[in-house]
Structures are given as C-alpha cells and as structure tokens.
Coordinates of C-alpha atoms in Angstrom, one line a residue:
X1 CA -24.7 20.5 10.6
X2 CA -22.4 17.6 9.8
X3 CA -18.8 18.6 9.1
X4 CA -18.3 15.6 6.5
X5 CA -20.8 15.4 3.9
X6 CA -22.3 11.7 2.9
X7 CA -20.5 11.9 -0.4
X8 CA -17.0 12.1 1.4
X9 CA -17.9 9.2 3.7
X10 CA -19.3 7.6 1.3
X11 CA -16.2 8.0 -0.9
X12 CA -14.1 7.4 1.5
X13 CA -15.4 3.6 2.7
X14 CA -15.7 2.9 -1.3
X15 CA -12.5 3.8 -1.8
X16 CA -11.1 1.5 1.1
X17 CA -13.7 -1.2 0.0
X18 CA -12.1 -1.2 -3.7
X19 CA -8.9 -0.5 -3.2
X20 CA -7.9 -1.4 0.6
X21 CA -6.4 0.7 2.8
X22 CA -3.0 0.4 2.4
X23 CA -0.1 -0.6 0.0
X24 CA 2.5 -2.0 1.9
X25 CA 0.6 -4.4 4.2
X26 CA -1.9 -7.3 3.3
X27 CA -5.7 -5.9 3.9
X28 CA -7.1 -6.4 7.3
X29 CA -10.1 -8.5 7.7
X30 CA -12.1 -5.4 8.5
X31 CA -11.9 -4.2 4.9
X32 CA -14.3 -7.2 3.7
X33 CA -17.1 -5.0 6.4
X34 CA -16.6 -2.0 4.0
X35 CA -17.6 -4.0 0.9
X36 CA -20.4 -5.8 2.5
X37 CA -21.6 -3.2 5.0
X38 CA -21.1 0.1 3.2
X39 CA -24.4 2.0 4.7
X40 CA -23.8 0.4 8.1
X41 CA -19.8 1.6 8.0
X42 CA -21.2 5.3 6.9
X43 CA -23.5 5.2 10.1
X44 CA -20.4 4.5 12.0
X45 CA -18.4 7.2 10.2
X46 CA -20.9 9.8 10.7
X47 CA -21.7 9.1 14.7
X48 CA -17.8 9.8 14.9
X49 CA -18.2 13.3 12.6
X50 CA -20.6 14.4 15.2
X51 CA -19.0 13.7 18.2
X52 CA -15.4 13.7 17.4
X53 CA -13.6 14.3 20.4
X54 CA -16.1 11.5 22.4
X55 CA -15.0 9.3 19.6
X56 CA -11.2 9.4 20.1
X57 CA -12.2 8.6 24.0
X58 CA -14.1 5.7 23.1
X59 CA -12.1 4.4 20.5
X60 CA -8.3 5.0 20.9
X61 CA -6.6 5.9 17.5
X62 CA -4.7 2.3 17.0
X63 CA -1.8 1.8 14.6
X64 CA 0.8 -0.2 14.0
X65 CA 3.9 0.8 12.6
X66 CA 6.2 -2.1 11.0
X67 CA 9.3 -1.8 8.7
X68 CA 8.9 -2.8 5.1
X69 CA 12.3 -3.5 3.2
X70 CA 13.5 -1.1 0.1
X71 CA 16.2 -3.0 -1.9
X72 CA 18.7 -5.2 -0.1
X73 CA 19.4 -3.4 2.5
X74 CA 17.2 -0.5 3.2
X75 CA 14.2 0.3 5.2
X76 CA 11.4 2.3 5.2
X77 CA 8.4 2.4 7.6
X78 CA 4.6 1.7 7.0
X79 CA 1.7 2.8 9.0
X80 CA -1.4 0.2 8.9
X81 CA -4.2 2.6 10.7
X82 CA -7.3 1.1 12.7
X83 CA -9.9 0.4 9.7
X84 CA -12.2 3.1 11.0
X85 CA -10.3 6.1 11.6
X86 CA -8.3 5.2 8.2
X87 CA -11.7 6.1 6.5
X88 CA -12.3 8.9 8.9
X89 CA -9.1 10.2 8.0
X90 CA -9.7 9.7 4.2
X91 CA -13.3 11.3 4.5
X92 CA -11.7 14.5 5.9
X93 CA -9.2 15.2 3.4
X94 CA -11.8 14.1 0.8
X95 CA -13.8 16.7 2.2
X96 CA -11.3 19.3 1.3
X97 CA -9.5 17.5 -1.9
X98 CA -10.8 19.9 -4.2
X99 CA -9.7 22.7 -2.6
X100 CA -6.1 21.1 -2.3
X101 CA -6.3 20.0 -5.9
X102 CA -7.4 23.7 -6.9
X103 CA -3.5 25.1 -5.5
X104 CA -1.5 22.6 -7.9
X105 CA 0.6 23.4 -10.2
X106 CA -0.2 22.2 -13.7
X107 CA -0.5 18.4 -14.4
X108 CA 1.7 18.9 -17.3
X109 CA 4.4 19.5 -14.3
X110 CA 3.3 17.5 -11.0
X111 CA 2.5 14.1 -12.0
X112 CA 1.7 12.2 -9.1
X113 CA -2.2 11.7 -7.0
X114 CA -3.9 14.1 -8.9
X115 CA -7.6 14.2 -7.2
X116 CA -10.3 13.4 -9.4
X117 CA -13.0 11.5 -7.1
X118 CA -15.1 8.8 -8.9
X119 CA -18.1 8.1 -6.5
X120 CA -19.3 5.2 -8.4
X121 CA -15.9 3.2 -8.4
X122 CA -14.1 4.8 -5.3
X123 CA -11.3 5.8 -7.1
X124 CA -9.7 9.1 -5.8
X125 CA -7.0 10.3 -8.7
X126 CA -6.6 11.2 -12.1
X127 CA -6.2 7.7 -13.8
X128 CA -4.9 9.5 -17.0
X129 CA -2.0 11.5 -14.9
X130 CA 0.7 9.3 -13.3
X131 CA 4.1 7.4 -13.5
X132 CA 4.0 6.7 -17.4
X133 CA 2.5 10.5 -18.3
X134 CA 5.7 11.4 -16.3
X135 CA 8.0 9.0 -18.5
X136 CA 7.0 10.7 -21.5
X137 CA 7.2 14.2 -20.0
X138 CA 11.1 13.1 -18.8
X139 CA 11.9 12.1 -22.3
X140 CA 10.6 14.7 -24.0
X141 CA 12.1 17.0 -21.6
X142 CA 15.4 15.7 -22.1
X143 CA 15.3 15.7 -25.9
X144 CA 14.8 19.4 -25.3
X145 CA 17.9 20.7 -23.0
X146 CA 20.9 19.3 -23.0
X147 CA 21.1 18.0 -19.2
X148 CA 19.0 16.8 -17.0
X149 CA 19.3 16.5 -13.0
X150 CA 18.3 13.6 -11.1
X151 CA 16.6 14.1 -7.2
X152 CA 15.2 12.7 -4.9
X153 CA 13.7 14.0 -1.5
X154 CA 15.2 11.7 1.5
X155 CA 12.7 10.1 3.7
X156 CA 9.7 12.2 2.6
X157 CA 6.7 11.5 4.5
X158 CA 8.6 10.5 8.0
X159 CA 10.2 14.4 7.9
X160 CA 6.8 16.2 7.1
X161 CA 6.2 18.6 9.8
X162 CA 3.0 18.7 11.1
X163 CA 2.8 22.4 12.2
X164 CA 3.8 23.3 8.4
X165 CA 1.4 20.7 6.8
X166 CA -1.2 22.7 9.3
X167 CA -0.2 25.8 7.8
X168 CA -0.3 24.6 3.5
X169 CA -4.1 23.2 4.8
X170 CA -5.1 26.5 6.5
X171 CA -3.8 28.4 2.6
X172 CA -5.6 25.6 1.2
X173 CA -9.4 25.5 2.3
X174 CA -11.1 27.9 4.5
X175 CA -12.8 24.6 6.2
X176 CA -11.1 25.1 9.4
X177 CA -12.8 22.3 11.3
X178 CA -12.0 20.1 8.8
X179 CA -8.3 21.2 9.3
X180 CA -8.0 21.4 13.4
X181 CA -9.1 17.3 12.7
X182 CA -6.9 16.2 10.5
X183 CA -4.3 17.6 12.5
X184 CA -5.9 15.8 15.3
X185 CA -5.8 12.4 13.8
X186 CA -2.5 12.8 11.7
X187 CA -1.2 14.2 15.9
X188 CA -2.8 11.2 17.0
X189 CA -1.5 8.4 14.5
X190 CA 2.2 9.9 14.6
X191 CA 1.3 8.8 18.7
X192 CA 4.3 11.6 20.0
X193 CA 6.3 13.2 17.5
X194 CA 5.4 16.4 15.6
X195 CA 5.9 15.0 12.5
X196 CA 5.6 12.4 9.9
X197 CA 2.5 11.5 7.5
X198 CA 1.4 7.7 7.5
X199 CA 3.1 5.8 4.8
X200 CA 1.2 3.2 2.4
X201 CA -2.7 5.1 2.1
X202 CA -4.2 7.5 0.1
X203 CA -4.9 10.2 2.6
X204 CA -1.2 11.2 3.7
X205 CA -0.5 10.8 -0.6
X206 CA -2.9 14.0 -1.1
X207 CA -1.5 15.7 2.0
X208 CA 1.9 15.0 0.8
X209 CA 1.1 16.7 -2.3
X210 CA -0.1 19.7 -0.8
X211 CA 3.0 20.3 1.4
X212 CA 5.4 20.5 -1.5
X213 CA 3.0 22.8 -3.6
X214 CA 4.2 26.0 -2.3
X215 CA 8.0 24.5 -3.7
X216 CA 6.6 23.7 -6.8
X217 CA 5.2 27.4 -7.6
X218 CA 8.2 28.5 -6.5
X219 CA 10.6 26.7 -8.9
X220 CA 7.6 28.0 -11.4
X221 CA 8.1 31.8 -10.7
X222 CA 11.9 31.3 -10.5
X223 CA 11.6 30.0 -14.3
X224 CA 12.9 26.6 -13.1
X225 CA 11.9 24.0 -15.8
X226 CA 11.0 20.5 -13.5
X227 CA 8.4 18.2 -13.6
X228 CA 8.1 16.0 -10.3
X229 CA 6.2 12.8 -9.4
X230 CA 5.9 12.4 -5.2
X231 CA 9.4 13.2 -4.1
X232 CA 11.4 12.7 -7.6
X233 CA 12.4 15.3 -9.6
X234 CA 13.6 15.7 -13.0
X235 CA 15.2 19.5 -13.5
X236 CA 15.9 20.2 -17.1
X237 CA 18.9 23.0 -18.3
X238 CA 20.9 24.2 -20.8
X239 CA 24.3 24.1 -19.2
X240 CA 25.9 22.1 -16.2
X241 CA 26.3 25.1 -14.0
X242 CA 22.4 26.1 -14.4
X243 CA 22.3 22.9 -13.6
X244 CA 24.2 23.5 -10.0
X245 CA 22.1 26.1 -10.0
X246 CA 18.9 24.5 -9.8
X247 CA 20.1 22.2 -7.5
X248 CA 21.1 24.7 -5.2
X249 CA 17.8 26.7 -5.2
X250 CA 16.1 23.0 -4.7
X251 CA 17.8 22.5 -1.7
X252 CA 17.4 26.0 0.0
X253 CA 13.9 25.7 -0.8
X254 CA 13.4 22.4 0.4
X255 CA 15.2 23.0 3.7
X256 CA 13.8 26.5 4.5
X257 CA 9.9 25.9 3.5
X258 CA 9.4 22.3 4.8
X259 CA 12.2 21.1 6.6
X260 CA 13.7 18.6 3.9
X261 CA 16.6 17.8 2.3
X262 CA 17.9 15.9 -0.9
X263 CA 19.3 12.1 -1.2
X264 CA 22.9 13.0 -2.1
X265 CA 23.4 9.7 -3.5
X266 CA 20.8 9.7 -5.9
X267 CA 21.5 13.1 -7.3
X268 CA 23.2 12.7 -10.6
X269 CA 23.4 15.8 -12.9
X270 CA 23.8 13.8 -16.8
X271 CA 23.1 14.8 -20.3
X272 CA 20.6 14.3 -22.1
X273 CA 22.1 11.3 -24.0
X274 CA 23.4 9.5 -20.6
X275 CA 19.5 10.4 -19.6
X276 CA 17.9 8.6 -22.5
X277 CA 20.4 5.7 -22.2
X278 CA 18.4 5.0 -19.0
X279 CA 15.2 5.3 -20.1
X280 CA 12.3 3.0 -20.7
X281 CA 11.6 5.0 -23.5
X282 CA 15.2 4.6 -25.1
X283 CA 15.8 3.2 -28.8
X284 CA 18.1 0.4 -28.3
X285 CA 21.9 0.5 -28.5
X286 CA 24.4 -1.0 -31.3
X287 CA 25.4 -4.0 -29.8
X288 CA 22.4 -4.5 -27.4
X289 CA 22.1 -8.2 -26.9
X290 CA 18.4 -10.1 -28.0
X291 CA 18.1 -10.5 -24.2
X292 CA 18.3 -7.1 -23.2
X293 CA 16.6 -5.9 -25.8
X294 CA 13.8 -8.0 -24.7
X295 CA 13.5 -6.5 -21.2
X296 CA 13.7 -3.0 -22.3
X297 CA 11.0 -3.5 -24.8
X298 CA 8.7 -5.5 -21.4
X299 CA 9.8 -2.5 -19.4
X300 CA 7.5 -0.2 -22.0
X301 CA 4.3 -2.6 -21.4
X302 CA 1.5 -1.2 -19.2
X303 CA 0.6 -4.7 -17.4
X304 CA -2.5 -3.3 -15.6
X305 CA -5.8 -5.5 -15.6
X306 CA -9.1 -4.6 -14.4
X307 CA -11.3 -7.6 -13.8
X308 CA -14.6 -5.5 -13.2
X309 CA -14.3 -3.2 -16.3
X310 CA -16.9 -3.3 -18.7
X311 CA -14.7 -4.6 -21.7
X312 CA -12.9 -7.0 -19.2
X313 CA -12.7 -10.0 -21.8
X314 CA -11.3 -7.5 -24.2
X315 CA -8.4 -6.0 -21.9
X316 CA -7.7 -9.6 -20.9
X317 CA -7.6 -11.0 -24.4
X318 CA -5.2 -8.3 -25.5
X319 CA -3.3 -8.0 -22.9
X320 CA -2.5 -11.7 -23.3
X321 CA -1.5 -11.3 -26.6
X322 CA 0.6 -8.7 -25.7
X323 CA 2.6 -10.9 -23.3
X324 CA 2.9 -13.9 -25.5
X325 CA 5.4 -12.5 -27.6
X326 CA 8.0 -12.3 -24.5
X327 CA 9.2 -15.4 -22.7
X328 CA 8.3 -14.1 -19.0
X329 CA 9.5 -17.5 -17.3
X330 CA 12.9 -17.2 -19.5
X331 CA 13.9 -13.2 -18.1
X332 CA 12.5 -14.2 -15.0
X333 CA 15.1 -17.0 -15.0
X334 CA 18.0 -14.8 -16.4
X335 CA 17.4 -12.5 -13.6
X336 CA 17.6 -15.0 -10.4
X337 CA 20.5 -16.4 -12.4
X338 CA 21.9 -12.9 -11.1
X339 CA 24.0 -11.8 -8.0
X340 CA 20.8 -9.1 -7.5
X341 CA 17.7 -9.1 -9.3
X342 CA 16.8 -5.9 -11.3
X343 CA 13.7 -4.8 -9.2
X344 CA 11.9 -3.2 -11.5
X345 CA 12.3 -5.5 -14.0
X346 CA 11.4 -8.4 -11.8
X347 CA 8.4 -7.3 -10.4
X348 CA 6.3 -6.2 -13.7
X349 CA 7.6 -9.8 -14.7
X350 CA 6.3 -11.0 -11.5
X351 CA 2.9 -9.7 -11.7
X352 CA 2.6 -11.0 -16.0
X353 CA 3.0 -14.4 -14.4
X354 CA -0.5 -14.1 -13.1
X355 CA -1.9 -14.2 -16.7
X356 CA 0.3 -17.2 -18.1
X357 CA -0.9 -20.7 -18.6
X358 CA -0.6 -23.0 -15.9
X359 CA 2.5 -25.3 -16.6
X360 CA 4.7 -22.3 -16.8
X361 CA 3.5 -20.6 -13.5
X362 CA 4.5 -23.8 -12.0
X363 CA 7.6 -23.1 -13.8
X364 CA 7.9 -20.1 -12.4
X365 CA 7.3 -20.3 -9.1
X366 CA 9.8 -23.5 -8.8
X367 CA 12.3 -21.3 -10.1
X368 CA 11.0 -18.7 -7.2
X369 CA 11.5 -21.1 -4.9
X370 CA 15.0 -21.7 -5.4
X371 CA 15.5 -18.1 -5.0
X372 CA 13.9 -16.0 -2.6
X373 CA 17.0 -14.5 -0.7
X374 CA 17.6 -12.9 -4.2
X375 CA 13.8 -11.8 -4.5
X376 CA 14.0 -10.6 -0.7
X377 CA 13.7 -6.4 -2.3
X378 CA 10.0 -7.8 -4.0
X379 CA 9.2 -10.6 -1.7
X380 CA 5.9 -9.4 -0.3
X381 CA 4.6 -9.0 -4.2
X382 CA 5.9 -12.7 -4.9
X383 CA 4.1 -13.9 -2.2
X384 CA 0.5 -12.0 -3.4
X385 CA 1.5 -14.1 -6.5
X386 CA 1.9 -16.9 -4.6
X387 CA -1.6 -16.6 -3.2
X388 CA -3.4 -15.9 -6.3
X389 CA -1.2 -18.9 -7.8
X390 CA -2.4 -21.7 -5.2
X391 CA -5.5 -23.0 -7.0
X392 CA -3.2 -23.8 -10.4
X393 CA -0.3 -24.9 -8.6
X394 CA -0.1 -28.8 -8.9
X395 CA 0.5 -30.1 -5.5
X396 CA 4.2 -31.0 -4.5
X397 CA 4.5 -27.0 -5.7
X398 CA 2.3 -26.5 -3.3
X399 CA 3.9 -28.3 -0.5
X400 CA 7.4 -27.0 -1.5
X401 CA 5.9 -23.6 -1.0
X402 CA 4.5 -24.0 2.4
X403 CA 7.9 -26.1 3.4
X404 CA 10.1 -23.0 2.1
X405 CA 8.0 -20.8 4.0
X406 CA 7.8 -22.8 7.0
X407 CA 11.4 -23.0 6.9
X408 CA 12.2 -19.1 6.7
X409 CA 9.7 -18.6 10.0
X410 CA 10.8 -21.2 12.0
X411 CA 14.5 -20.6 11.1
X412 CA 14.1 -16.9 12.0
X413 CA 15.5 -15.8 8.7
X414 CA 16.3 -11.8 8.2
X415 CA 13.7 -12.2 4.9
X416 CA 10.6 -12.9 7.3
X417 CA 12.2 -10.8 10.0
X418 CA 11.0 -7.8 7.8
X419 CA 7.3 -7.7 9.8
X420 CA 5.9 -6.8 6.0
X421 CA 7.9 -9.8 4.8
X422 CA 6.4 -11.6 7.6
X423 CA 2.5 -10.7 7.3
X424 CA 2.3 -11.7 3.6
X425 CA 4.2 -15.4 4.1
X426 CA 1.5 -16.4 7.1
X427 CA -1.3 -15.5 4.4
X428 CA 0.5 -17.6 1.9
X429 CA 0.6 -20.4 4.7
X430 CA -3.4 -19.9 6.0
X431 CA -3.9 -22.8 3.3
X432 CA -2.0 -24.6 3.8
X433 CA -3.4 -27.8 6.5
X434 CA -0.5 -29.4 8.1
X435 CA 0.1 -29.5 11.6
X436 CA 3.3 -28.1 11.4
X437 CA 2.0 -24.5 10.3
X438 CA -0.2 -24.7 12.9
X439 CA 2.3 -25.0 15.7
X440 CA 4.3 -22.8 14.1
X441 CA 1.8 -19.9 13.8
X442 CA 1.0 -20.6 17.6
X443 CA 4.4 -20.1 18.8
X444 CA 5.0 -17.2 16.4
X445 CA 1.8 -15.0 18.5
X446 CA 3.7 -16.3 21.5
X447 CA 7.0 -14.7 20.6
X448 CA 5.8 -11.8 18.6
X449 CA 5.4 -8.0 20.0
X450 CA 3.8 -6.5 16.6
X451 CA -0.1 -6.0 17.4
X452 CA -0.5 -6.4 13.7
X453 CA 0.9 -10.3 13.1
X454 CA -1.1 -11.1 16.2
X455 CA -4.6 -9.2 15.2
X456 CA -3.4 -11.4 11.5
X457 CA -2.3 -14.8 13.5
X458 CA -5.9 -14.7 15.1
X459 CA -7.8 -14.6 12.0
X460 CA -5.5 -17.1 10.1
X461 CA -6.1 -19.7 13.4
X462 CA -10.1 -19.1 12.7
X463 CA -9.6 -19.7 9.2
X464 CA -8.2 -23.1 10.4
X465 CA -11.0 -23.5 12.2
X466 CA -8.2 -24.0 15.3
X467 CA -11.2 -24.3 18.0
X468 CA -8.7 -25.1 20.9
X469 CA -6.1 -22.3 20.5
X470 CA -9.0 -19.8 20.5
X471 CA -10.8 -20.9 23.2
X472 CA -7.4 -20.5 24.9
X473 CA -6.8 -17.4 23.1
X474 CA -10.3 -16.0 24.7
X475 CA -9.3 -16.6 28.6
X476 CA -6.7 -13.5 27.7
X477 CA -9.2 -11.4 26.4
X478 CA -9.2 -8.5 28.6
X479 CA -5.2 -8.4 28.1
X480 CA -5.3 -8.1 24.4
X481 CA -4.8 -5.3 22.3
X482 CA -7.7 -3.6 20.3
X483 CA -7.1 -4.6 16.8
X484 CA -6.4 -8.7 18.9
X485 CA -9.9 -8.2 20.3
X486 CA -11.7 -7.4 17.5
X487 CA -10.2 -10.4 15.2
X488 CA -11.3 -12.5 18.3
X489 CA -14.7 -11.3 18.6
X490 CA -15.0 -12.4 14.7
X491 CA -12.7 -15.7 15.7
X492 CA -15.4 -16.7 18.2
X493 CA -17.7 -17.6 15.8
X494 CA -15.6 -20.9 14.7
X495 CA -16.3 -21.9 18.9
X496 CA -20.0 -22.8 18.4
X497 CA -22.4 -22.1 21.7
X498 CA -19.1 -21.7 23.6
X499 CA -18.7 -18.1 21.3
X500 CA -22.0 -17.5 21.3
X501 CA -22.4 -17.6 24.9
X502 CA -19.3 -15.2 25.4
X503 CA -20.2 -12.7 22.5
X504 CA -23.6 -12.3 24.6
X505 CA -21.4 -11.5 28.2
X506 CA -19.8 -8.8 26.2
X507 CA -21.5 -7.1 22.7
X508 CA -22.8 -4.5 25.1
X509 CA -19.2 -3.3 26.3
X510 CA -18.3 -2.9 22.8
X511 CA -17.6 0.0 19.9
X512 CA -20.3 1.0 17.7
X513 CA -17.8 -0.3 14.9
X514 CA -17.2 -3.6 16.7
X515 CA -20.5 -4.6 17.4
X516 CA -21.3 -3.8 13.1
X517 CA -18.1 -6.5 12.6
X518 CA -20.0 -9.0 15.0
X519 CA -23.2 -8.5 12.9
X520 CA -21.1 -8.9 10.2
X521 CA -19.4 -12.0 11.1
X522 CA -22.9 -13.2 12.6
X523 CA -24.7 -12.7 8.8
X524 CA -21.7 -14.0 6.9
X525 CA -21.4 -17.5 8.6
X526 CA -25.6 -17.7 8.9
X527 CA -25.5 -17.1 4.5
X528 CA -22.5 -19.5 4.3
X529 CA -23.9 -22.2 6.9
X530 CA -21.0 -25.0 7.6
X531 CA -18.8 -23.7 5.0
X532 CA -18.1 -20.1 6.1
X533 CA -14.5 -19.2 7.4
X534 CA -13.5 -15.9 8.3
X535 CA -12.4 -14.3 5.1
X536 CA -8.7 -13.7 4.9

C-alpha cells in the first residue's frame, strides 16, 4: 500500500508546476518538466514512495544553500532543494496537512499558510486568510485596547529544532511513516545539523506553522489576546505593564517549548495611536504632504494579477484603472531621490510598473538604472521586472541594462556578490547576445563554488546556443555536481550528433528522474524544430 496517495503527489507537482518551488531563487529549469510532464513526474514520485530508503541511495538529497540579502545590510539564508525531493517533501506533508491544519488555532488569530488544497489549480492555502486579513485584524485590535506590542521571532526557520518539530508531527497525525520521512528528508536537506527548516517553499511554511501551534494555544488558555502571522506578533492590552507581562510569558514560552527567542530590536511596546500612526490602514495626518498622502493611500492597494483567471480581462482592466490615478514613475522617483529607499513602498511600486504603458516603463527602468546600489534590499524583484520588461524596452534601454549588469559582475560588486542577487542578474543577461556576456558568464562558472549559479550558467550557455563551451563543458562530466549534470544532459541537445552520440553512452547510468528530463528535452526541441532553446 502506497504511503502517499496520488492526490498528494499529484498536488504536490501542480503546486510546484504553478507556483515554482521556491521564493527566493529564480525557478530551475526542471520546474518547466512538472508543467509539461505532470503524469510522468508522479511516476517518478511514486517509484520513490515505494522504495524510499533505495531512493535516497540512488539519488543523493542535493541542495544548495545561498544567502539572500534583508535590507542594507542583513542576511538571511535560502534553501533551493533538488526539484524532485522538493515535491517529495511537499507530497508528504500534503499527506498529513489536514491533520496539521485540524490543531490551529482559529484563523481569526493565526493568519499566515492556512491549508486549504485546491487540486485543480495547485494552490495549497487559504487565499481569503493572509497578510491583509491580518492588517485589518491589527487595526481593529488596536482600536480596541489601548497598547499594542510589537515582536518578532529572530531567525525563525534556521533555529527550528528538528527533534521538537518530530514531536508537534507525532501530536499532529497518527501517520507515523509519513512522519519518520519527513524527518528523514528535512535530516537530510539540513546535510548535519539538528535543526533548521528550508527557507523560501511551501513545505517547511506548513511545518513552521505547526511548530509554534502549541505557543499559540497557550497564549489562548493564558487569556493572552495576540493575533500572529509567521513569526510576527501583534499582543493587544489594556495597560503597559500587562503589556511587560505578555512579553514576558512570550519569551519563556518561546524559549522553553521550541528553543526560540525574540528580536529585541524590533520589540516596541506603543499605544494604540503611535500603532495606527504606522499603519497602512491609518487616516492621514494634519499636515501630511500630497506626496505622502499619495503613498499611504498605494500602500492600501492589493496589486495582485492573475493572468489565468476566468474574468482575467476584468481584473486587468480594473486593476488598471485603479493604478492610473497614482503617478507610479513619479514616487518611484521620489524614493531613489532618497538616502534609502522605503522597501515596502518600493517594491509594490515596483511590481505596478509591470502594468503601465510602455514609454513610462522605459522611464522607469532608466531611473532604475541610475540607482541600483539604493534598490540593492529589492534587487532580485527589479530584476524579475527587468525580465518581463525586455520585449517593451526600446533598445539603448536594453543595452544600458545588460552594460549595468555586466558591469556589477565583472567588477565584483557586493550587490551581485549576494548569490540570490547574482542568479536573477545572469537571467536578466541570457538575452542579451553580445560577446562580452558570454565571456563573462564563462569565467564567472570558472571562479564560482555555488552548485546552483553553475547548474544556472549551464542552461543560460545552451540558451545561447554556446556549442563550444559545452562541448568543453562535457569532457568534465564525470567531475560535476548533480544538479551541473543534469542541466548538461538537457545542454547537449544544442551539440547536434555530437550530444546525441554522448546521451546514448550514458541514458542508461542515469536517475529515473533524469532520464524523464532527457525525454523531455528530446520532445521539446523535436515540437520546436530549429527554434527550440532550453527554456530559462
């Protein structure tokens, strides 16, 4: 009897088909397989539910762990998982995601990844229950008591301890199996340490969620009015010192049932006015310039546009409207005119400029241009506007782009040191046809160590159709890294009989899962003919 059911598999690849695997890194090429190949990837998926333990021999548990930046100066580390056991992973705790959702605490008080599976979209939470519900819950809150304390838990998923996760899953489900392999894989992913979830997917999001539970219904019993979303919480009170109070019992809590503690910096007991002051939701001050009234009043709009719903036109139409009554390249303007950009501010205006005209995206990204040391906190969600931007871009934007970017690579600048920063700019430059990205992407795989740019810098020199750094590439074959080899075997098919020939010496030495991403590769390019690149 299988331990995963079909619909969890089959959940799980839709999931990573829709929504990709991660949100800190650009998608691997792999995820394009889970679209295209969703039967085939649950054949894999289930081979590895029935022999679990042969699986992990065969196919090593690959990840790669790379710093992504928080603000100016901080740091916080994402986990991109081998495409397979990421949907392995998500399958499992899909499995038991009822049963975790079952031990919340109300949704009127935990805000964040509720799980309500949608088999026919892939979608795993609650999209009525999130970060604006929790807005409107803070204000109302606070219009209720007359303080309010502000918390955050430090690093969060890197201090989650594995052998107490264990323990919230084991109170959770009676699906022990399902248990003794997550722990397995999460054991396995965290490569030595006993603890720390994944950041950046959806599975260690749910698990996260289940951890602080037994916290939550115990600030509940203790008659501790909260509401949280992930590790923020917002503790409402009647004085200052039950206030203290609160804060207190947070901390012992925290520290004695999971192993956490509090950001002191970020804790902040205010009132309720000094609350509301700093809310999107605030009326605006006497005195509030037209400017700043203008950005509070973007901060409140939900810019969120789904290009496969059903009244698609219809959202786009109005939310166009919407936004033509705010000059987006203007604020944008008045915030690089800044010593530090306001970062929330600047990325919902980053991600309207997708749905202005032309001649002022252009406008915008020149102004970009000028400024990315300031837009370094955002950077990898200017340049996922930058790629969706090329096509209307006239062309000498489009050179001083690839020349700015160029210029931060080759220079070594500390903005594409960042190995997120980094991953997103060579997509940007995978387009772009000069010779000088081409050497520069070369001696980029030569100097660097992270298996991830070099698994990316392979597919981006196939894209280029690079036929003579490949065939290069190929003699090291054997001395590459998993995630290296794979992108080659996919590369190969840019070398004509020359790939063909070599794919033939070595299909049967590969993964189930590898030889489904040569079929792949080998049904894509035959569709496509001359035209077909590897997909980025």
């Amino acid at each position: 009897m299988p331990l995963v059911p079909d619909a969890a598999l089959k959940l799980a690849a839709k999931n990573v088909a829709s929504y990709g695997d991660t949100d800190i890194f650009p998608f691997p090429t792999e995820n394009h397989i889970f679209f295209d190949k969703s039967k085939e990837v649950c054949a894999v998926l289930r081979d590895i539910d029935k022999d679990f333990e042969g699986s992990l021999v065969k196919m090593p548990v690959l990840t790669s762990k790379e710093l992504a930046a928080v603000g100016y100066s901080g740091f916080r580390q994402g986990t991109q998982i081998d495409p397979i056991w990421n949907a392995y992973l998500l399958a499992l705790v899909a499995t038991i995601g009822e049963d975790i959702e079952a031990r919340r605490v109300s949704t009127k008080i935990v805000f964040s990844y509720r799980y309500k599976p949608d088999q026919e979209s892939g979608a795993l939470f609650d999209k009525t229950v999130g970060w604006p519900q929790f807005q409107v819950a803070a204000k109302q809150g606070a219009e209720k008591h007359a303080y309010v304390l502000r918390c955050d838990i430090s690093d969060f998923y890197p201090r989650i301890y594995h052998h107490r996760l264990e323990n919230a899953l084991r109170r959770a489900t009676e699906k022990a199996d399902v248990v003794n392999r997550i722990r397995d894989l999460v054991s396995a992913i965290a490569a030595g340490p006993s603890y720390g979830l994944p950041v950046g997917g959806p599975s260690a999001r749910l698990l996260s969620e289940l951890l602080l539970n037994s916290v939550d219904r115990l600030l509940v019993a203790e008659g501790i009015n909260f509401i949280r979303f992930v590790d923020d919480y917002l503790i409402f009170a009647e004085s200052r010192e039950r206030a203290h109070s609160a804060l207190i019992r947070l901390n012992e809590l925290l520290l004695t049932n999971e192993g956490l503690s509090l950001q002191k910096a970020k804790t902040r007991i205010l009132t309720s006015a000094e609350f509301l002051a700093t809310s999107d939701f605030a009326d605006s001050p006497d005195g509030e310039s037209t400017d700043d009234s203008q950005a509070r009043t973007f901060r409140r709009l939900r810019i969120h546009y789904d290009p496969y719903s059903p009244t698609a036109t219809e959202d786009y139409e109005a939310l166009a409207e919407e936004l033509s009554k705010f000059d987006i390249v203007g604020m944008l303007g008045r915030e690089l005119a800044k010593s530090r950009i306001d970062e929330g501010l600047t990325r919902r205006l980053v991600a309207a400029i997708k749905l202005l005209q032309a001649p002022a995206q252009n406008d915008a990204m020149r102004s970009m241009l000028d400024s990315l040391d300031l837009l370094y906190p955002i950077f990898p969600s200017v340049m996922q506007l930058c790629r969706s931007l090329l096509p209307n871009l006239k062309p000498e934007v489009q050179i001083a782009l690839y020349s700015a970017l160029r210029q931060l690579i080759a220079s070594d600048s500390y903005i594409t040191q960042v190995p997120a920063n980094l991953a997103y700019a060579i997509r940007v430059l995978a387009t772009d046809g000069s010779e000088e990205t081409e050497l520069l992407f070369a001696a980029l795989y030569k100097r660097t160590s992270s298996m991830m740019i070099r698994r990316d810098l392979i597919v981006l020199m196939a894209y280029r159709r690079a036929d003579y750094w490949l065939s290069n590439c190929r003699n090291s074959f054997a001395t590459l890294t998993g995630w290296e080899r794979r992108a080659l075997l996919v590369a190969s098919y840019t070398l004509g009989d020359e790939g063909k020939h070599w794919r033939d010496s070595i299909r049967d030495e590969q993964s189930q899962f590898d030889r489904l991403v040569l079929d792949w590769a080998a049904e894509s390019k035959q569709k496509q003919g001359a035209n077909w690149r590897v997909p980025l």
